[in-house]
XYZ file of C-alpha atoms in Angstrom:
654
model
C 15.417 17.729 61.008
C 12.950 19.179 58.288
C 10.284 16.330 57.748
C 11.951 13.842 59.901
C 10.596 15.612 63.078
C 7.110 14.765 62.644
C 7.824 11.149 61.039
C 6.434 8.183 63.609
C 7.061 4.118 63.054
C 4.764 2.620 60.809
C 1.454 1.567 62.767
C 1.201 -2.307 63.128
C -1.483 -4.984 62.925
C -2.205 -5.910 66.655
C -0.138 -9.065 67.147
C -2.723 -11.722 67.977
C -4.829 -10.936 65.087
C -1.051 -10.171 63.328
C -0.078 -13.394 64.305
C -2.273 -15.589 62.915
C -2.496 -14.134 59.641
C 1.043 -14.282 59.022
C 1.175 -17.793 59.945
C -1.765 -18.819 57.389
C 0.265 -15.938 54.837
C 3.724 -17.604 55.197
C 2.421 -21.269 54.759
C 0.463 -20.150 51.510
C 3.863 -18.342 50.223
C 6.109 -20.612 51.303
C 4.630 -23.489 49.527
C 3.704 -21.250 45.891
C 7.615 -21.601 44.786
C 7.145 -25.183 45.338
C 4.006 -25.573 43.324
C 5.419 -23.396 40.565
C 7.329 -26.314 39.991
C 5.457 -29.232 40.004
C 3.330 -30.162 36.635
C -0.126 -30.092 38.326
C -3.694 -28.926 36.873
C -4.746 -25.876 38.437
C -7.467 -27.424 40.627
C -5.077 -30.016 42.303
C -2.491 -26.885 43.255
C -4.842 -24.874 44.618
C -5.800 -28.011 46.706
C -2.222 -29.209 47.347
C -1.723 -25.966 48.652
C -4.220 -25.380 51.061
C -4.102 -28.895 52.331
C -0.257 -29.169 52.690
C -0.112 -25.746 54.367
C -2.429 -26.946 57.297
C -0.864 -30.002 57.435
C 2.691 -29.241 57.275
C 3.055 -25.501 57.754
C 6.520 -23.948 55.926
C 9.717 -23.112 57.512
C 9.704 -19.864 56.173
C 9.251 -16.390 57.955
C 7.285 -13.117 56.393
C 6.636 -10.158 57.743
C 2.922 -9.556 56.564
C 3.380 -5.457 56.204
C 5.778 -5.543 53.163
C 6.168 -9.163 51.897
C 10.278 -9.008 52.230
C 12.089 -12.193 50.546
C 11.912 -15.573 52.351
C 14.400 -16.488 54.925
C 14.918 -20.310 55.164
C 17.680 -22.576 56.034
C 17.145 -24.042 52.114
C 17.829 -20.917 50.889
C 20.854 -19.906 53.101
C 22.373 -23.355 52.299
C 22.062 -22.655 48.545
C 23.913 -19.621 48.709
C 26.435 -21.176 50.996
C 26.961 -23.564 48.157
C 27.660 -20.352 45.858
C 29.878 -19.375 47.892
C 32.363 -22.459 48.872
C 31.973 -23.646 45.030
C 33.109 -19.952 44.316
C 36.252 -20.350 46.421
C 37.123 -23.745 45.042
C 37.211 -22.275 41.540
C 38.995 -19.047 42.486
C 40.873 -19.297 45.762
C 41.413 -16.096 47.731
C 43.862 -15.319 48.924
C 46.069 -17.172 46.202
C 48.028 -20.175 47.612
C 51.039 -19.606 45.585
C 53.869 -18.736 48.184
C 57.018 -16.425 47.598
C 58.765 -17.456 50.678
C 59.383 -19.789 53.173
C 58.214 -17.455 56.014
C 55.331 -18.169 58.709
C 53.961 -14.778 57.837
C 53.543 -15.124 54.253
C 50.137 -14.052 53.314
C 49.459 -17.373 51.116
C 49.198 -19.525 54.248
C 45.536 -17.774 54.969
C 45.092 -18.841 50.983
C 46.618 -22.732 51.718
C 44.097 -22.873 54.815
C 41.200 -21.473 53.253
C 41.615 -23.656 50.120
C 42.059 -26.774 52.139
C 38.748 -26.290 54.726
C 36.838 -24.727 51.600
C 37.405 -28.420 49.500
C 37.363 -30.875 52.620
C 33.799 -28.765 53.060
C 32.224 -28.707 49.713
C 33.900 -31.252 47.353
C 35.407 -34.357 49.346
C 36.316 -36.159 45.697
C 39.900 -38.060 45.611
C 41.226 -35.142 43.891
C 40.061 -32.463 46.189
C 41.189 -34.102 49.003
C 44.804 -34.957 47.995
C 44.908 -31.054 46.803
C 43.446 -30.351 50.294
C 46.000 -32.067 51.774
C 48.331 -30.757 49.888
C 47.382 -27.240 50.582
C 47.274 -28.163 54.374
C 50.584 -29.679 54.355
C 52.321 -26.597 52.776
C 50.475 -23.993 55.588
C 51.641 -26.429 58.389
C 55.068 -26.683 56.938
C 55.569 -22.664 57.202
C 53.673 -22.311 60.521
C 55.678 -24.868 62.311
C 58.638 -22.164 62.057
C 57.425 -20.135 64.157
C 57.641 -20.096 67.747
C 55.007 -18.606 70.558
C 51.340 -17.229 69.605
C 51.343 -13.820 67.616
C 48.737 -11.682 66.000
C 49.750 -13.598 62.859
C 48.519 -16.603 64.248
C 44.813 -15.428 65.412
C 42.762 -16.230 61.946
C 45.074 -18.953 60.969
C 44.566 -21.210 64.138
C 41.000 -20.614 63.609
C 41.117 -21.987 60.047
C 43.349 -25.226 61.370
C 41.160 -25.344 64.366
C 38.167 -25.628 62.064
C 39.601 -28.065 59.597
C 41.162 -30.339 62.378
C 37.371 -30.536 63.670
C 35.506 -31.130 60.950
C 37.801 -33.640 59.063
C 40.485 -34.653 61.442
C 40.314 -38.341 62.765
C 37.338 -37.519 65.465
C 36.067 -34.992 62.230
C 32.440 -33.883 63.046
C 31.424 -33.719 59.362
C 33.613 -36.149 57.846
C 36.361 -37.754 59.367
C 39.948 -39.190 58.821
C 40.042 -36.794 55.327
C 43.231 -35.340 56.757
C 46.536 -37.105 56.420
C 47.956 -38.226 59.797
C 51.116 -36.933 59.648
C 49.985 -33.571 58.460
C 47.008 -33.806 61.633
C 49.780 -34.847 63.793
C 52.096 -31.830 62.852
C 49.036 -29.341 63.248
C 48.184 -30.441 66.678
C 52.314 -29.516 67.807
C 52.049 -26.170 66.239
C 49.225 -25.564 68.596
C 50.746 -26.904 71.339
C 53.680 -25.272 70.369
C 51.903 -21.661 70.132
C 50.159 -22.519 73.246
C 53.064 -23.481 75.623
C 54.756 -20.263 76.608
C 51.945 -17.945 75.658
C 48.333 -19.278 77.475
C 48.764 -19.102 81.099
C 46.350 -20.260 83.761
C 46.942 -17.172 85.502
C 45.014 -14.729 82.692
C 42.260 -17.083 82.021
C 41.410 -17.080 85.707
C 41.169 -13.438 86.209
C 37.541 -12.581 86.176
C 38.378 -9.136 84.728
C 37.472 -9.402 81.370
C 38.731 -6.019 79.981
C 42.167 -6.400 79.808
C 42.841 -6.945 75.999
C 45.979 -8.047 74.328
C 46.902 -5.978 71.151
C 43.637 -5.145 70.249
C 39.956 -6.470 70.631
C 40.081 -8.658 67.519
C 43.796 -9.898 68.367
C 42.683 -10.513 71.904
C 39.533 -12.377 71.030
C 41.859 -14.722 68.574
C 44.207 -15.508 71.207
C 42.049 -16.614 73.847
C 40.239 -18.580 70.914
C 43.891 -20.133 70.167
C 44.482 -21.079 74.113
C 41.205 -22.284 74.482
C 41.422 -24.305 70.879
C 44.898 -25.794 71.961
C 43.614 -27.311 75.022
C 40.698 -28.712 73.413
C 42.819 -30.220 70.331
C 45.518 -31.425 73.087
C 42.798 -33.572 74.940
C 40.929 -35.100 72.109
C 44.814 -36.125 70.999
C 46.148 -37.988 73.906
C 48.412 -40.001 71.518
C 50.816 -36.884 70.876
C 51.913 -37.560 74.057
C 51.313 -35.415 77.519
C 51.620 -31.644 76.853
C 52.852 -29.341 80.005
C 52.402 -25.612 79.696
C 55.695 -23.687 80.621
C 53.446 -22.972 83.897
C 52.834 -26.164 84.910
C 49.276 -26.178 83.929
C 47.945 -29.273 81.684
C 45.141 -29.236 78.468
C 42.428 -30.412 80.752
C 43.542 -27.318 83.731
C 43.542 -24.757 80.615
C 40.642 -25.378 78.747
C 38.305 -25.332 82.121
C 39.883 -22.269 82.636
C 39.876 -20.550 79.316
C 35.963 -22.092 78.962
C 35.066 -20.037 82.397
C 36.423 -16.682 80.911
C 34.987 -16.844 77.702
C 31.650 -17.285 79.753
C 32.285 -14.278 82.033
C 33.510 -12.824 78.518
C 30.483 -12.996 76.524
C 28.401 -12.220 79.460
C 30.266 -8.905 80.178
C 30.576 -7.674 76.685
C 26.756 -7.910 75.794
C 26.120 -6.521 78.900
C 27.855 -3.437 78.168
C 27.121 -3.039 74.287
C 29.253 -5.474 72.591
C 31.972 -4.531 70.870
C 34.391 -1.733 71.539
C 35.642 -2.098 67.892
C 32.162 -1.547 66.803
C 31.403 -2.396 63.268
C 34.706 -2.327 62.168
C 34.140 -2.974 58.261
C 37.660 -4.744 58.643
C 38.148 -6.399 61.949
C 34.387 -7.345 63.013
C 35.036 -10.393 60.736
C 37.949 -11.384 63.237
C 36.412 -11.060 66.409
C 33.383 -12.858 65.685
C 35.316 -15.691 63.950
C 36.297 -17.322 67.266
C 32.464 -17.289 68.645
C 31.645 -19.574 65.538
C 34.200 -21.865 66.575
C 32.895 -21.905 70.179
C 29.098 -22.305 69.243
C 29.895 -25.036 66.364
C 32.603 -27.010 68.636
C 32.661 -26.536 72.308
C 32.043 -29.286 74.417
C 30.843 -26.950 77.142
C 26.875 -26.510 76.367
C 26.699 -23.468 78.506
C 29.755 -21.806 76.322
C 27.811 -22.876 73.164
C 24.672 -21.346 74.288
C 26.337 -17.985 75.329
C 28.090 -18.166 71.755
C 25.108 -18.495 69.920
C 23.525 -15.938 72.235
C 26.509 -13.204 71.753
C 26.126 -14.002 67.686
C 22.023 -13.542 67.703
C 22.827 -10.265 69.114
C 25.517 -9.308 67.130
C 23.443 -9.683 64.486
C 20.489 -8.371 65.704
C 22.110 -4.835 66.169
C 23.720 -5.213 62.810
C 20.302 -5.994 61.337
C 18.278 -2.957 62.808
C 21.540 -0.330 61.446
C 21.885 -1.791 57.795
C 19.984 -1.029 54.282
C 20.181 -3.632 51.888
C 23.116 -5.292 53.106
C 25.312 -2.342 53.963
C 25.825 -1.087 57.594
C 24.953 2.276 58.355
C 25.484 2.688 61.603
C 28.320 4.584 63.276
C 31.776 2.636 63.107
C 35.375 2.542 64.849
C 38.637 1.447 62.760
C 37.086 2.288 59.559
C 39.956 3.109 57.090
C 40.627 5.234 53.716
C 40.229 1.739 52.013
C 36.901 0.780 53.147
C 35.103 4.283 52.648
C 33.440 3.486 49.475
C 32.347 0.183 49.933
C 32.856 -1.190 53.385
C 30.266 -3.011 55.639
C 31.064 -5.845 58.195
C 30.257 -9.038 57.592
C 28.999 -8.314 54.225
C 29.232 -11.627 52.445
C 27.766 -13.580 55.662
C 25.002 -11.089 55.060
C 24.725 -12.463 51.774
C 24.878 -16.012 52.916
C 22.066 -15.239 55.342
C 19.350 -12.719 54.204
C 20.204 -12.843 50.142
C 21.698 -9.523 50.175
C 23.807 -9.832 46.980
C 27.173 -8.356 46.866
C 30.610 -9.805 46.007
C 31.919 -12.991 46.287
C 34.890 -13.128 47.791
C 35.675 -15.366 50.576
C 37.990 -13.228 53.001
C 39.086 -16.018 55.366
C 38.197 -14.472 58.612
C 34.800 -15.060 57.590
C 35.457 -18.414 56.617
C 34.235 -19.520 60.208
C 30.822 -18.157 59.865
C 30.200 -19.817 56.187
C 31.102 -22.928 57.151
C 29.213 -22.845 60.856
C 25.608 -24.950 61.405
C 24.953 -21.470 62.957
C 22.083 -19.320 61.763
C 20.363 -15.721 62.821
C 17.058 -16.632 64.048
C 14.001 -15.848 62.051
C 13.119 -12.615 64.125
C 16.389 -11.209 63.561
C 16.054 -12.245 60.060
C 12.963 -10.115 59.711
C 14.431 -6.984 61.090
C 17.040 -7.258 58.574
C 14.859 -8.112 55.053
C 12.043 -6.271 56.080
C 13.068 -2.757 55.614
C 9.768 -1.149 54.801
C 7.890 -2.717 57.431
C 10.434 -1.321 60.027
C 9.117 2.045 59.249
C 11.335 4.817 60.600
C 12.707 5.191 63.952
C 16.362 5.286 66.179
C 18.895 3.243 67.379
C 20.627 4.270 70.572
C 23.684 1.829 72.135
C 26.350 1.982 74.381
C 29.926 0.991 73.577
C 33.066 1.102 75.804
C 35.788 2.811 74.667
C 37.532 4.791 77.895
C 40.596 3.037 79.066
C 41.839 2.965 82.348
C 45.550 3.702 81.906
C 47.386 3.872 78.320
C 48.072 1.100 76.405
C 51.362 -0.589 78.082
C 53.296 -3.796 76.948
C 50.495 -4.493 74.274
C 47.855 -4.820 76.731
C 44.680 -2.323 76.969
C 42.565 -1.424 80.336
C 39.258 -0.869 79.258
C 36.850 0.515 81.841
C 33.189 -1.169 81.103
C 31.536 1.453 83.177
C 32.257 4.497 81.457
C 29.498 4.512 79.531
C 29.855 7.609 77.511
C 29.514 6.903 74.026
C 26.126 6.422 73.074
C 26.171 5.226 69.026
C 23.156 6.753 66.842
C 21.079 5.521 64.282
C 18.348 7.200 62.584
C 16.515 4.749 60.233
C 14.517 5.091 57.393
C 12.620 2.783 54.851
C 15.381 4.475 52.230
C 18.833 5.744 53.997
C 20.371 5.269 57.294
C 22.132 8.415 59.130
C 24.711 7.184 61.639
C 27.177 8.504 64.565
C 28.233 8.491 68.133
C 28.353 10.797 70.478
C 30.966 11.221 73.213
C 32.247 14.142 74.981
C 35.281 16.215 73.688
C 38.311 14.760 76.129
C 41.330 14.650 75.699
C 42.425 11.365 72.999
C 44.480 9.631 76.205
C 40.984 9.160 77.621
C 40.274 7.075 75.007
C 41.603 3.574 73.816
C 43.203 3.554 70.139
C 40.711 0.880 69.440
C 37.742 2.859 70.361
C 38.746 6.214 68.756
C 40.511 5.067 65.686
C 39.186 6.266 62.373
C 35.731 6.927 63.706
C 32.857 7.008 60.579
C 29.888 8.353 61.200
C 27.664 9.558 58.141
C 24.898 8.293 55.583
C 23.945 5.254 53.141
C 21.288 5.121 51.509
C 19.332 2.087 49.501
C 20.813 -0.119 47.113
C 24.275 -1.382 46.419
C 25.531 0.564 49.206
C 27.804 3.043 46.898
C 25.503 5.921 47.602
C 26.874 6.839 50.963
C 28.288 10.213 52.671
C 30.804 9.612 55.527
C 32.884 12.569 57.800
C 36.593 11.271 56.984
C 39.078 13.602 58.220
C 42.325 12.612 56.935
C 45.775 11.482 58.392
C 48.661 13.907 59.184
C 51.056 11.142 58.578
C 50.569 9.048 55.548
C 50.077 5.466 55.752
C 48.693 6.166 59.495
C 45.888 5.952 61.185
C 43.864 9.170 63.389
C 42.355 8.766 66.572
C 38.949 10.808 68.115
C 39.806 12.545 64.751
C 36.063 14.725 65.021
C 32.882 15.175 67.298
C 29.624 15.413 66.318
C 25.828 15.603 67.219
C 23.200 14.132 65.480
C 19.341 14.843 65.492
C 17.722 12.118 63.445
C 18.463 13.257 60.049
C 20.975 15.943 60.679
C 24.312 15.611 61.506
C 27.108 18.163 62.732
C 30.558 17.089 62.773
C 33.886 19.541 63.448
C 37.383 18.176 63.300
C 39.298 17.764 66.807
C 42.906 18.411 66.903
C 45.486 18.021 69.281
C 45.180 17.423 72.310
C 41.523 15.787 71.268
C 42.987 14.249 68.806
C 46.140 12.483 66.883
C 47.401 12.161 63.609
C 44.476 14.274 62.163
C 44.710 15.740 58.900
C 42.551 17.885 56.842
C 38.758 17.407 57.391
C 37.379 15.704 54.509
C 33.818 14.424 53.562
C 33.420 11.483 51.681
C 31.111 11.135 48.607
C 30.262 8.389 46.702
C 30.754 8.238 43.026
C 26.715 7.980 41.933
C 25.576 10.793 43.154
C 24.263 13.963 40.671
C 25.645 17.061 42.523
C 23.859 20.434 42.388
C 24.074 23.709 44.327
C 20.988 25.236 46.724
C 22.542 28.586 47.807
C 25.371 27.853 50.405
C 24.458 24.187 50.497
C 26.072 21.334 48.174
C 22.825 18.909 47.390
C 23.879 15.332 46.409
C 21.021 13.240 44.621
C 20.563 9.531 44.373
C 18.155 7.551 45.931
C 17.507 9.950 48.533
C 18.979 13.442 49.213
C 21.992 14.939 51.265
C 22.740 18.556 51.863
C 26.007 19.479 52.724
C 27.731 22.645 54.146
C 30.597 24.038 56.163
C 29.281 26.211 58.567
C 31.851 28.798 57.528
C 34.258 28.979 54.358
C 33.788 27.292 51.373
C 34.174 23.595 50.293
C 35.361 22.014 47.088
C 36.514 18.679 45.515
C 39.849 17.542 46.599
C 42.446 17.725 43.941
C 44.273 14.530 45.009
C 40.593 12.023 45.352
C 37.852 13.961 43.678
C 35.710 11.810 45.522
C 36.428 13.458 48.866
C 35.275 17.542 49.711
C 37.802 19.489 51.405
C 37.119 22.934 53.758
C 38.802 26.387 53.131
C 39.056 26.062 57.070
C 39.367 22.476 58.536
C 37.976 23.919 61.551
C 34.505 24.622 60.622
C 32.029 22.410 61.934
C 30.365 20.420 59.049
C 26.619 19.859 58.316
C 24.679 17.060 56.739
C 21.163 17.170 56.165
C 19.420 13.825 54.718
C 15.740 13.033 53.213
C 14.016 10.475 51.750
C 13.258 10.698 47.723
C 9.415 9.865 48.407
C 9.481 13.236 50.465
C 10.394 15.522 47.593
C 9.279 15.833 44.187
C 12.788 17.094 42.858
C 15.627 18.677 43.821
C 14.541 22.012 43.812
C 11.665 21.038 46.323
C 14.077 19.804 48.505
C 16.329 22.926 48.083
C 12.995 24.820 48.659
C 12.381 23.119 52.275
C 16.274 23.857 53.138
C 15.104 27.413 53.216
C 13.533 26.956 56.544
C 16.877 25.992 58.436
C 18.667 29.068 59.623
C 22.455 29.189 60.625
C 23.452 31.008 63.498
C 27.165 31.584 64.240
C 28.877 32.731 67.293
C 31.954 33.340 69.266
C 31.132 30.131 71.144
C 29.283 27.328 68.176
C 26.686 27.477 65.921
C 22.792 27.129 66.523
C 20.746 25.462 63.284
C 17.054 26.220 63.776
C 13.569 25.522 62.062
C 11.465 28.258 60.993
C 7.869 26.530 60.934
C 8.963 23.688 63.025
C 10.588 25.294 66.082
C 13.376 23.032 66.457
C 17.209 23.782 67.311
C 20.397 22.511 67.594
C 23.238 24.033 69.276
C 26.856 22.845 68.967
C 29.522 24.297 70.906
C 33.039 24.569 68.621
C 35.473 26.341 70.942
C 34.642 24.254 74.777
C 33.745 20.909 75.907
C 30.089 21.901 76.362
C 27.981 18.725 75.128
C 25.593 19.840 72.213
C 22.126 20.610 72.914
C 18.572 19.685 71.409
C 15.625 21.915 71.554
C 17.711 23.661 74.496
C 18.449 20.630 76.662
C 22.143 19.278 76.923
C 22.223 15.725 75.618
C 22.563 12.970 78.005
C 25.301 10.568 77.805
C 24.426 8.720 81.147
C 21.343 7.182 80.731
C 19.645 3.791 82.104
C 19.870 1.763 78.723
C 22.505 -0.125 77.161
C 20.333 -1.348 74.048
C 16.994 0.998 72.910
C 15.175 0.614 69.901
C 11.993 -0.949 68.731
C 13.458 -4.091 68.186
C 16.407 -4.214 70.651
C 15.898 -3.720 74.558
C 18.198 -3.933 77.631
C 18.470 -1.796 80.803
C 21.664 -0.765 81.986
C 23.020 -3.489 84.773
C 20.434 -5.683 83.005
C 21.151 -9.094 81.462
C 18.382 -10.297 79.313
C 18.356 -8.728 75.743
C 14.934 -8.811 74.748
C 14.825 -8.910 70.709
C 11.123 -8.671 68.963
C 9.199 -7.436 65.970
C 5.668 -8.405 64.962
C 4.995 -10.491 67.724
C 8.015 -12.401 67.129
C 10.048 -12.089 70.558
C 13.831 -13.750 71.388
C 14.994 -13.125 74.939
C 19.003 -13.632 74.835
C 19.983 -14.632 78.688
C 23.842 -13.362 79.667
C 23.171 -13.926 83.336
């Protein structure tokens, strides 16, 4: 609301002329840094720039409108080496084991350490250390029987290490001790034998999910990896699965299944656990392995397309590397600074962050995959992007309740619409969905949903709707519902039967805001403004954690109104504009209207009626999957178009 009622996306240069100008500009800009390092007379410098630019061009991609930082593979590789060097000198997780148990967290540290030592500095000393790490990990993993949720990330790292540095290594063959290598192959066979079944890989229903979305993706990947490795190492001996299938049959079946999986996910909004700060890395890591190591060219292509699409959707909903769109499975531990794939985003796009190589992101850091230039431009060019809205559908409804560790998801129930309102200085994000019994939703969709606003900078200036849990150390599910209109968000806590394990309503507030009062509003001032008020009752800092604001009545809807700092000279000016908003409370709900702009939002608090914007009920049944200035896919379509400033990329998921 407020001034964002009338903001339009920044006007662009016409595509043909703009394209020519951008090509010339990027050549000159790309060579400038090179010439600065050369000791040439001024005249020669100028000549060198023009001649070389005309003959050779440049691999840098720029947006002419706002001149964001460069995106080159060279810069990406420099940042990759920085990450790997840091990991070698400060291993994470720790490599010191406390038990002989295959669940000891040290195994991830050992596998992470081995892969990075082999990858970055394969000196004789480091190869010995890496093999020592690998031996310790393999020894512990060999004590487990069958594939469990503990093995997903471990299997991905071990597979990547074998494919890079085993006897047929694609990066440097023969670095792994043959005894360790053979033991590792047998572990994959031990895991896969009783678990990986042709009948599961042969089904075309890719929406039956084992464990959770990230666990299921890793389980599928381990089955595929085990078959791939068994075929590459015939000297280990012929391997038969418990269902009497062989490795060739398994690999063919899982490759076919994965191609259907990728196509269906892309055509239905990508992921159920959308942008989880914790779990996105684990869901994505298998696709990096498919991209790097699949011997099926179509699986490689689809995996690349899938990663392109995920990074494009991330790019349009982030600011300075921090994701600001809606999320699910965003636990209290990530409210302060959590953002999915943050370290990989630093490597690709240069958004500085703490360097700590979580094992789930190691496949991305060591992969040959690079986001296309159009995606990089969307990510980096926050000023040139202008102000715009993103709408994305997401699956979440389950056919039947969770049973025997399996979810059955309905991909055709397109009743979650994710919204992000993006400006050059902040992003507000939420998800629209109907007020339904919690049993309607899969827990991997409704668990710890996130809605709020993130401001530019290091990502610490953020506000989010964060109801607690009624049971300590437990997640909640379907804890609130909401409506968003541009830079205004209204959210209300949901209790049983709509929500489960839902504690009191709370609002998370980052620590670096300056706080003031404006009538009934609390104003937070930082790299922008956000005003917060409950529809009724009072709001105050939580006694146990002052970063949370608590309500005197947890059933009261909470209203957030954000604005760019450039819109108002002071917080007093922002306060004065808030006076144009009128709040009306009735038995059925609340209505917020703007006195000047004749706009309104109605939010129903005591029924399941969908909210209204300007008198029209919001629609959850429209004909798009992705709709923004940069990403488009119609419902039922298969070709996703990604475009910005004349650069176009079509991703085919037919």
